[in-house]
PDB file of C-alpha atoms in Angstrom:
ATOM      1  CA  MET R1097      39.374  39.536  48.786  1.00 47.00           C
ATOM      2  CA  THR R1098      35.676  39.491  50.096  1.00 49.00           C
ATOM      3  CA  GLU R1099      35.014  36.993  53.084  1.00 51.00           C
ATOM      4  CA  GLU R1100      31.733  34.694  52.756  1.00 51.00           C
ATOM      5  CA  THR R1101      29.610  34.862  55.792  1.00 50.00           C
ATOM      6  CA  PRO R1102      28.571  31.258  56.883  1.00 52.00           C
ATOM      7  CA  GLY R1103      24.894  30.317  57.338  1.00 50.00           C
ATOM      8  CA  PHE R1104      23.443  32.372  54.469  1.00 47.00           C
ATOM      9  CA  ASP R1105      22.429  31.227  51.200  1.00 51.00           C
ATOM     10  CA  GLU R1106      23.578  32.704  48.020  1.00 52.00           C
ATOM     11  CA  LYS R1107      20.959  34.640  46.190  1.00 52.00           C
ATOM     12  CA  PRO R1108      20.944  35.785  42.613  1.00 51.00           C
ATOM     13  CA  ASP R1109      22.383  39.109  42.007  1.00 54.00           C
ATOM     14  CA  VAL R1110      19.626  41.752  41.733  1.00 50.00           C
ATOM     15  CA  PRO R1111      20.534  45.307  40.717  1.00 53.00           C
ATOM     16  CA  SER R1112      19.913  47.740  43.226  1.00 52.00           C
ATOM     17  CA  ASP R1113      17.547  49.834  41.226  1.00 54.00           C
ATOM     18  CA  ALA R1114      15.522  46.869  40.229  1.00 50.00           C
ATOM     19  CA  ALA R1115      11.867  47.027  41.205  1.00 51.00           C
ATOM     20  CA  PRO R1116      10.306  44.690  43.873  1.00 52.00           C
ATOM     21  CA  GLU R1117       8.520  42.658  41.213  1.00 55.00           C
ATOM     22  CA  ASP R1118      11.693  41.994  39.245  1.00 56.00           C
ATOM     23  CA  ALA R1119      13.242  40.703  42.451  1.00 53.00           C
ATOM     24  CA  ALA R1120      10.271  38.289  43.063  1.00 54.00           C
ATOM     25  CA  GLN R1121      10.457  36.844  39.523  1.00 57.00           C
ATOM     26  CA  ALA R1122      14.179  36.265  39.980  1.00 53.00           C
ATOM     27  CA  GLU R1123      13.495  34.448  43.264  1.00 56.00           C
ATOM     28  CA  SER R1124      10.698  32.250  41.593  1.00 55.00           C
ATOM     29  CA  ALA R1125      13.110  31.241  38.790  1.00 51.00           C
ATOM     30  CA  ASP R1126      15.762  30.213  41.226  1.00 55.00           C
ATOM     31  CA  LYS R1127      13.261  28.075  43.051  1.00 52.00           C
ATOM     32  CA  ALA R1128      11.997  26.457  39.878  1.00 49.00           C
ATOM     33  CA  GLY R1129      15.603  25.676  38.766  1.00 51.00           C
ATOM     34  CA  SER R1130      16.238  23.939  42.079  1.00 51.00           C
ATOM     35  CA  ALA R1131      12.929  21.739  41.733  1.00 46.00           C
ATOM     36  CA  PRO R1132      13.317  17.891  41.012  1.00 51.00           C
ATOM     37  CA  ALA R1133      13.507  17.328  37.219  1.00 51.00           C
ATOM     38  CA  GLY R1134      12.438  13.675  37.246  1.00 52.00           C
ATOM     39  CA  ASP R1135       8.566  14.234  36.878  1.00 62.00           C
ATOM     40  CA  VAL R1136       8.803  15.800  33.485  1.00 66.00           C
ATOM     41  CA  PRO R1137      10.582  12.900  31.671  1.00 74.00           C
ATOM     42  CA  ASP R1138       8.106  10.438  33.350  1.00 84.00           C
ATOM     43  CA  VAL R1139       5.107  12.431  32.004  1.00 86.00           C
ATOM     44  CA  ALA R1140       6.644  12.464  28.444  1.00 85.00           C
ATOM     45  CA  LEU R1141       7.458   8.740  28.554  1.00 88.00           C
ATOM     46  CA  GLN R1142       4.058   7.839  29.637  1.00 87.00           C
ATOM     47  CA  ALA R1143       2.530   9.812  26.733  1.00 86.00           C
ATOM     48  CA  GLN R1144       4.883   8.118  24.278  1.00 88.00           C
ATOM     49  CA  LEU R1145       3.811   4.727  25.679  1.00 90.00           C
ATOM     50  CA  ASP R1146       0.119   5.614  25.262  1.00 88.00           C
ATOM     51  CA  GLN R1147       0.750   6.603  21.723  1.00 90.00           C
ATOM     52  CA  VAL R1148       2.596   3.271  21.061  1.00 90.00           C
ATOM     53  CA  ARG R1149      -0.377   1.234  22.530  1.00 91.00           C
ATOM     54  CA  THR R1150      -2.837   3.078  20.406  1.00 91.00           C
ATOM     55  CA  ALA R1151      -1.048   2.453  17.273  1.00 91.00           C
ATOM     56  CA  LEU R1152      -0.587  -1.179  18.290  1.00 91.00           C
ATOM     57  CA  ASN R1153      -4.297  -1.448  18.819  1.00 92.00           C
ATOM     58  CA  GLU R1154      -5.016   0.135  15.455  1.00 91.00           C
ATOM     59  CA  ARG R1155      -2.515  -2.160  13.703  1.00 91.00           C
ATOM     60  CA  THR R1156      -4.013  -5.228  15.288  1.00 92.00           C
ATOM     61  CA  ALA R1157      -7.562  -4.463  14.265  1.00 92.00           C
ATOM     62  CA  ASP R1158      -6.286  -3.754  10.666  1.00 92.00           C
ATOM     63  CA  LEU R1159      -4.602  -7.198  10.829  1.00 92.00           C
ATOM     64  CA  GLN R1160      -7.832  -8.954  12.030  1.00 92.00           C
ATOM     65  CA  ARG R1161      -9.930  -7.113   9.306  1.00 92.00           C
ATOM     66  CA  LEU R1162      -7.421  -8.244   6.625  1.00 92.00           C
ATOM     67  CA  GLN R1163      -7.484 -11.791   7.873  1.00 92.00           C
ATOM     68  CA  ALA R1164     -11.294 -11.847   7.860  1.00 93.00           C
ATOM     69  CA  GLU R1165     -11.442 -10.394   4.197  1.00 93.00           C
ATOM     70  CA  TYR R1166      -8.865 -12.974   3.211  1.00 93.00           C
ATOM     71  CA  GLN R1167     -10.976 -15.856   4.637  1.00 93.00           C
ATOM     72  CA  ASN R1168     -14.045 -14.520   2.940  1.00 94.00           C
ATOM     73  CA  TYR R1169     -12.084 -14.219  -0.265  1.00 93.00           C
ATOM     74  CA  ARG R1170     -10.963 -17.729  -0.019  1.00 93.00           C
ATOM     75  CA  ARG R1171     -14.541 -19.125   0.578  1.00 93.00           C
ATOM     76  CA  ARG R1172     -15.810 -17.143  -2.304  1.00 93.00           C
ATOM     77  CA  VAL R1173     -13.084 -18.443  -4.663  1.00 94.00           C
ATOM     78  CA  GLU R1174     -13.745 -21.933  -3.617  1.00 93.00           C
ATOM     79  CA  ARG R1175     -17.540 -21.630  -4.074  1.00 90.00           C
ATOM     80  CA  ASP R1176     -17.012 -20.069  -7.549  1.00 92.00           C
ATOM     81  CA  ARG R1177     -14.608 -22.893  -8.459  1.00 91.00           C
ATOM     82  CA  ILE R1178     -17.121 -25.616  -7.500  1.00 85.00           C
ATOM     83  CA  THR R1179     -19.874 -23.770  -9.473  1.00 85.00           C
ATOM     84  CA  VAL R1180     -17.812 -23.477 -12.480  1.00 88.00           C
ATOM     85  CA  LYS R1181     -16.813 -27.158 -12.348  1.00 85.00           C
ATOM     86  CA  GLU R1182     -20.442 -28.199 -11.902  1.00 83.00           C
ATOM     87  CA  ILE R1183     -21.544 -26.066 -14.873  1.00 87.00           C
ATOM     88  CA  ALA R1184     -18.757 -27.462 -17.091  1.00 88.00           C
ATOM     89  CA  ALA R1185     -19.580 -31.036 -16.135  1.00 86.00           C
ATOM     90  CA  ALA R1186     -23.349 -30.413 -16.637  1.00 88.00           C
ATOM     91  CA  ASN R1187     -22.882 -29.112 -20.070  1.00 90.00           C
ATOM     92  CA  LEU R1188     -20.754 -32.123 -21.019  1.00 89.00           C
ATOM     93  CA  LEU R1189     -22.971 -34.749 -19.338  1.00 92.00           C
ATOM     94  CA  SER R1190     -26.210 -33.118 -20.938  1.00 92.00           C
ATOM     95  CA  GLU R1191     -24.853 -34.308 -24.243  1.00 93.00           C
ATOM     96  CA  LEU R1192     -24.527 -37.840 -23.008  1.00 93.00           C
ATOM     97  CA  LEU R1193     -28.197 -38.287 -21.494  1.00 94.00           C
ATOM     98  CA  PRO R1194     -29.628 -39.538 -24.882  1.00 93.00           C
ATOM     99  CA  THR R1195     -26.903 -42.073 -24.882  1.00 94.00           C
ATOM    100  CA  LEU R1196     -27.534 -43.119 -21.265  1.00 94.00           C
ATOM    101  CA  ASP R1197     -31.282 -43.374 -22.085  1.00 94.00           C
ATOM    102  CA  ASP R1198     -30.397 -45.846 -24.910  1.00 93.00           C
ATOM    103  CA  VAL R1199     -28.410 -47.781 -22.623  1.00 93.00           C
ATOM    104  CA  GLY R1200     -31.307 -48.020 -20.035  1.00 92.00           C
ATOM    105  CA  ARG R1201     -33.756 -49.085 -22.691  1.00 92.00           C
ATOM    106  CA  ALA R1202     -31.324 -51.741 -23.954  1.00 93.00           C
ATOM    107  CA  ARG R1203     -30.917 -52.985 -20.407  1.00 92.00           C
ATOM    108  CA  GLU R1204     -34.754 -53.201 -19.973  1.00 89.00           C
ATOM    109  CA  HIS R1205     -35.079 -55.343 -23.131  1.00 90.00           C
ATOM    110  CA  GLY R1206     -32.298 -57.709 -22.153  1.00 90.00           C
ATOM    111  CA  GLU R1207     -30.179 -56.435 -25.132  1.00 89.00           C
ATOM    112  CA  LEU R1208     -27.201 -55.235 -23.054  1.00 86.00           C
ATOM    113  CA  VAL R1209     -24.862 -58.065 -23.617  1.00 88.00           C
ATOM    114  CA  GLY R1210     -21.199 -58.883 -24.918  1.00 87.00           C
ATOM    115  CA  GLY R1211     -18.896 -56.038 -25.676  1.00 88.00           C
ATOM    116  CA  PHE R1212     -21.769 -53.519 -25.651  1.00 90.00           C
ATOM    117  CA  LYS R1213     -22.516 -54.341 -22.066  1.00 92.00           C
ATOM    118  CA  SER R1214     -18.770 -53.530 -21.125  1.00 92.00           C
ATOM    119  CA  VAL R1215     -18.936 -50.326 -23.008  1.00 93.00           C
ATOM    120  CA  ALA R1216     -22.000 -49.153 -21.390  1.00 94.00           C
ATOM    121  CA  GLU R1217     -20.864 -50.081 -17.842  1.00 93.00           C
ATOM    122  CA  SER R1218     -17.637 -48.080 -18.354  1.00 94.00           C
ATOM    123  CA  LEU R1219     -19.639 -45.154 -19.589  1.00 94.00           C
ATOM    124  CA  GLU R1220     -21.904 -45.335 -16.503  1.00 93.00           C
ATOM    125  CA  THR R1221     -18.725 -45.619 -14.282  1.00 94.00           C
ATOM    126  CA  VAL R1222     -17.166 -42.434 -15.869  1.00 93.00           C
ATOM    127  CA  VAL R1223     -20.357 -40.240 -15.507  1.00 93.00           C
ATOM    128  CA  ALA R1224     -20.676 -41.287 -11.958  1.00 93.00           C
ATOM    129  CA  LYS R1225     -17.187 -40.185 -11.185  1.00 91.00           C
ATOM    130  CA  LEU R1226     -18.075 -36.885 -12.613  1.00 89.00           C
ATOM    131  CA  GLY R1227     -20.837 -36.532 -10.142  1.00 89.00           C
ATOM    132  CA  LEU R1228     -23.940 -37.580 -12.347  1.00 92.00           C
ATOM    133  CA  GLN R1229     -26.719 -39.015 -10.202  1.00 93.00           C
ATOM    134  CA  GLN R1230     -29.927 -40.660 -11.445  1.00 94.00           C
ATOM    135  CA  PHE R1231     -33.061 -40.190  -9.673  1.00 95.00           C
ATOM    136  CA  GLY R1232     -36.816 -41.006 -10.084  1.00 93.00           C
ATOM    137  CA  LYS R1233     -38.691 -44.270  -8.705  1.00 93.00           C
ATOM    138  CA  GLU R1234     -42.052 -45.449  -9.053  1.00 93.00           C
ATOM    139  CA  GLY R1235     -44.358 -44.901  -6.076  1.00 92.00           C
ATOM    140  CA  GLU R1236     -42.735 -41.764  -4.861  1.00 95.00           C
ATOM    141  CA  PRO R1237     -44.731 -38.619  -4.273  1.00 95.00           C
ATOM    142  CA  PHE R1238     -44.873 -36.214  -7.285  1.00 96.00           C
ATOM    143  CA  ASP R1239     -42.631 -33.214  -6.786  1.00 94.00           C
ATOM    144  CA  PRO R1240     -42.998 -30.518  -9.573  1.00 94.00           C
ATOM    145  CA  THR R1241     -39.410 -29.311  -8.879  1.00 93.00           C
ATOM    146  CA  ILE R1242     -37.743 -32.499  -9.860  1.00 94.00           C
ATOM    147  CA  HIS R1243     -40.613 -34.304 -11.801  1.00 96.00           C
ATOM    148  CA  GLU R1244     -42.229 -33.664 -15.152  1.00 95.00           C
ATOM    149  CA  ALA R1245     -45.680 -35.352 -15.452  1.00 95.00           C
ATOM    150  CA  LEU R1246     -46.241 -36.545 -19.224  1.00 95.00           C
ATOM    151  CA  MET R1247     -49.234 -38.785 -18.283  1.00 94.00           C
ATOM    152  CA  HIS R1248     -52.076 -38.299 -15.891  1.00 92.00           C
ATOM    153  CA  SER R1249     -54.643 -40.777 -14.506  1.00 93.00           C
ATOM    154  CA  TYR R1250     -56.736 -41.641 -11.286  1.00 93.00           C
ATOM    155  CA  ALA R1251     -56.199 -44.551  -9.134  1.00 91.00           C
ATOM    156  CA  PRO R1252     -58.195 -45.752  -6.054  1.00 89.00           C
ATOM    157  CA  ASP R1253     -55.090 -46.991  -4.256  1.00 89.00           C
ATOM    158  CA  VAL R1254     -53.263 -43.676  -3.970  1.00 90.00           C
ATOM    159  CA  THR R1255     -53.744 -41.009  -1.352  1.00 91.00           C
ATOM    160  CA  GLU R1256     -51.765 -38.291  -3.000  1.00 93.00           C
ATOM    161  CA  THR R1257     -50.349 -37.378  -6.417  1.00 94.00           C
ATOM    162  CA  THR R1258     -47.931 -40.359  -7.014  1.00 94.00           C
ATOM    163  CA  CYS R1259     -45.423 -41.197  -9.778  1.00 95.00           C
ATOM    164  CA  VAL R1260     -46.787 -44.524 -11.172  1.00 95.00           C
ATOM    165  CA  ALA R1261     -44.285 -44.938 -13.848  1.00 94.00           C
ATOM    166  CA  ILE R1262     -40.779 -43.523 -14.754  1.00 94.00           C
ATOM    167  CA  LEU R1263     -40.828 -42.566 -18.562  1.00 94.00           C
ATOM    168  CA  GLN R1264     -37.239 -41.148 -18.275  1.00 94.00           C
ATOM    169  CA  PRO R1265     -35.040 -40.986 -15.385  1.00 95.00           C
ATOM    170  CA  GLY R1266     -33.822 -37.588 -13.962  1.00 95.00           C
ATOM    171  CA  TYR R1267     -30.357 -36.676 -13.568  1.00 96.00           C
ATOM    172  CA  ARG R1268     -28.485 -34.135 -11.313  1.00 93.00           C
ATOM    173  CA  ILE R1269     -25.091 -33.052 -10.303  1.00 90.00           C
ATOM    174  CA  GLY R1270     -24.856 -32.079  -6.689  1.00 84.00           C
ATOM    175  CA  GLU R1271     -27.976 -29.838  -6.075  1.00 84.00           C
ATOM    176  CA  ARG R1272     -28.062 -28.896  -9.766  1.00 87.00           C
ATOM    177  CA  THR R1273     -30.821 -30.599 -11.750  1.00 91.00           C
ATOM    178  CA  ILE R1274     -29.660 -31.404 -15.240  1.00 92.00           C
ATOM    179  CA  ARG R1275     -33.015 -33.035 -16.321  1.00 95.00           C
ATOM    180  CA  PRO R1276     -36.195 -33.781 -14.429  1.00 95.00           C
ATOM    181  CA  ALA R1277     -37.573 -37.239 -14.185  1.00 96.00           C
ATOM    182  CA  ARG R1278     -40.351 -37.765 -16.811  1.00 95.00           C
ATOM    183  CA  VAL R1279     -43.128 -39.586 -15.295  1.00 96.00           C
ATOM    184  CA  ALA R1280     -46.744 -40.746 -15.350  1.00 96.00           C
ATOM    185  CA  VAL R1281     -48.766 -39.690 -12.264  1.00 96.00           C
ATOM    186  CA  ALA R1282     -51.966 -40.840 -10.733  1.00 95.00           C
ATOM    187  CA  GLU R1283     -54.256 -38.973  -8.316  1.00 94.00           C
ATOM    188  CA  PRO R1284     -56.732 -40.368  -5.862  1.00 92.00           C
ATOM    189  CA  GLN R1285     -59.977 -41.235  -7.527  1.00 86.00           C
ATOM    190  CA  PRO R1286     -62.542 -38.382  -7.217  1.00 82.00           C
ATOM    191  CA  GLY R1287     -65.183 -39.172  -4.576  1.00 71.00           C
ATOM    192  CA  ALA R1288     -63.591 -42.279  -3.388  1.00 60.00           C
ATOM    193  CA  GLN R1289     -62.956 -41.006   0.199  1.00 55.00           C
ATOM    194  CA  GLY R1290     -66.350 -39.479   0.291  1.00 48.00           C
ATOM    195  CA  THR R1291     -68.087 -42.744  -0.706  1.00 46.00           C
ATOM    196  CA  LYS R1292     -66.097 -44.722   1.820  1.00 48.00           C
ATOM    197  CA  SER R1293     -66.910 -42.317   4.657  1.00 48.00           C
ATOM    198  CA  GLY R1294     -70.472 -42.579   3.767  1.00 47.00           C
ATOM    199  CA  SER R1295     -70.461 -46.353   3.763  1.00 48.00           C
ATOM    200  CA  ASP R1296     -68.865 -46.391   7.203  1.00 52.00           C
ATOM    201  CA  ASP R1297     -71.481 -43.913   8.547  1.00 54.00           C
ATOM    202  CA  ASP R1298     -74.367 -46.152   7.162  1.00 53.00           C
ATOM    203  CA  ALA R1299     -72.723 -49.151   8.718  1.00 51.00           C
ATOM    204  CA  LYS R1300     -72.480 -47.424  12.177  1.00 56.00           C
ATOM    205  CA  GLY R1301     -76.158 -46.101  11.891  1.00 52.00           C
ATOM    206  CA  ALA R1302     -77.379 -49.583  11.175  1.00 50.00           C
ATOM    207  CA  LYS R1303     -75.491 -51.021  14.050  1.00 53.00           C
ATOM    208  CA  ALA R1304     -76.965 -48.344  16.533  1.00 51.00           C
ATOM    209  CA  SER R1305     -80.375 -49.057  15.235  1.00 50.00           C
ATOM    210  CA  ASP R1306     -80.030 -52.830  15.824  1.00 51.00           C
ATOM    211  CA  GLU R1307     -78.733 -52.226  19.393  1.00 51.00           C
ATOM    212  CA  GLU R1308     -81.721 -49.935  20.250  1.00 51.00           C
ATOM    213  CA  SER R1309     -84.315 -52.464  18.881  1.00 50.00           C
ATOM    214  CA  GLY R1310     -82.693 -55.376  20.681  1.00 50.00           C
ATOM    215  CA  GLY R1311     -80.898 -56.873  17.694  1.00 49.00           C
ATOM    216  CA  PRO R1312     -81.797 -57.694  14.183  1.00 46.00           C
ATOM    217  CA  GLU R1313     -85.176 -59.343  13.377  1.00 47.00           C
ATOM    218  CA  GLU R1314     -85.154 -62.956  12.764  1.00 44.00           C
ATOM    219  CA  GLY R1315     -86.666 -64.023   9.433  1.00 38.00           C
TER     220      GLY R1315
END
């Protein structure tokens, strides 16, 4: 039985005929095997954690993008729904405009009485609930986008093209015009402003002349 000599570390068995290089490699392997093994798992765990964080950020970005697309889709559907509703209501109410014109003319002539009055008021209430709005008033400026001029004249008391009579009221639903208001318009009298300006200038010239001559001559 071989006795162990205390104070000496055991070394890997190296064949006696091995080269010095083989002996050095064996010693390096022994040192590597005796190094702490805790660093390697920590690096692998950190790499896995980075991968999880990257995947989480990508999924979060995908979720935010899907949420934004869904909100845009909801807005587009709601807008299309309102548009379709307005078009359907406009098509229906366009057929009722002649009847509403008859009701208006009857009211102007005092013929809207009795049962006919109740029916007419019920009809106007229903179309108002559907969003029908009447527009067009005397004295408002002429707007070719909502007015249709059927008659034209000149007037000295207007400063711009003005609706002086409403021949047929206009109707709209929301921002959609079903029928423009048919009106009679009046424009400023040609040369009226120039004549007025000339009269004012003459009056000012006469006043200045009087002041230079010491006042008007007494007759």
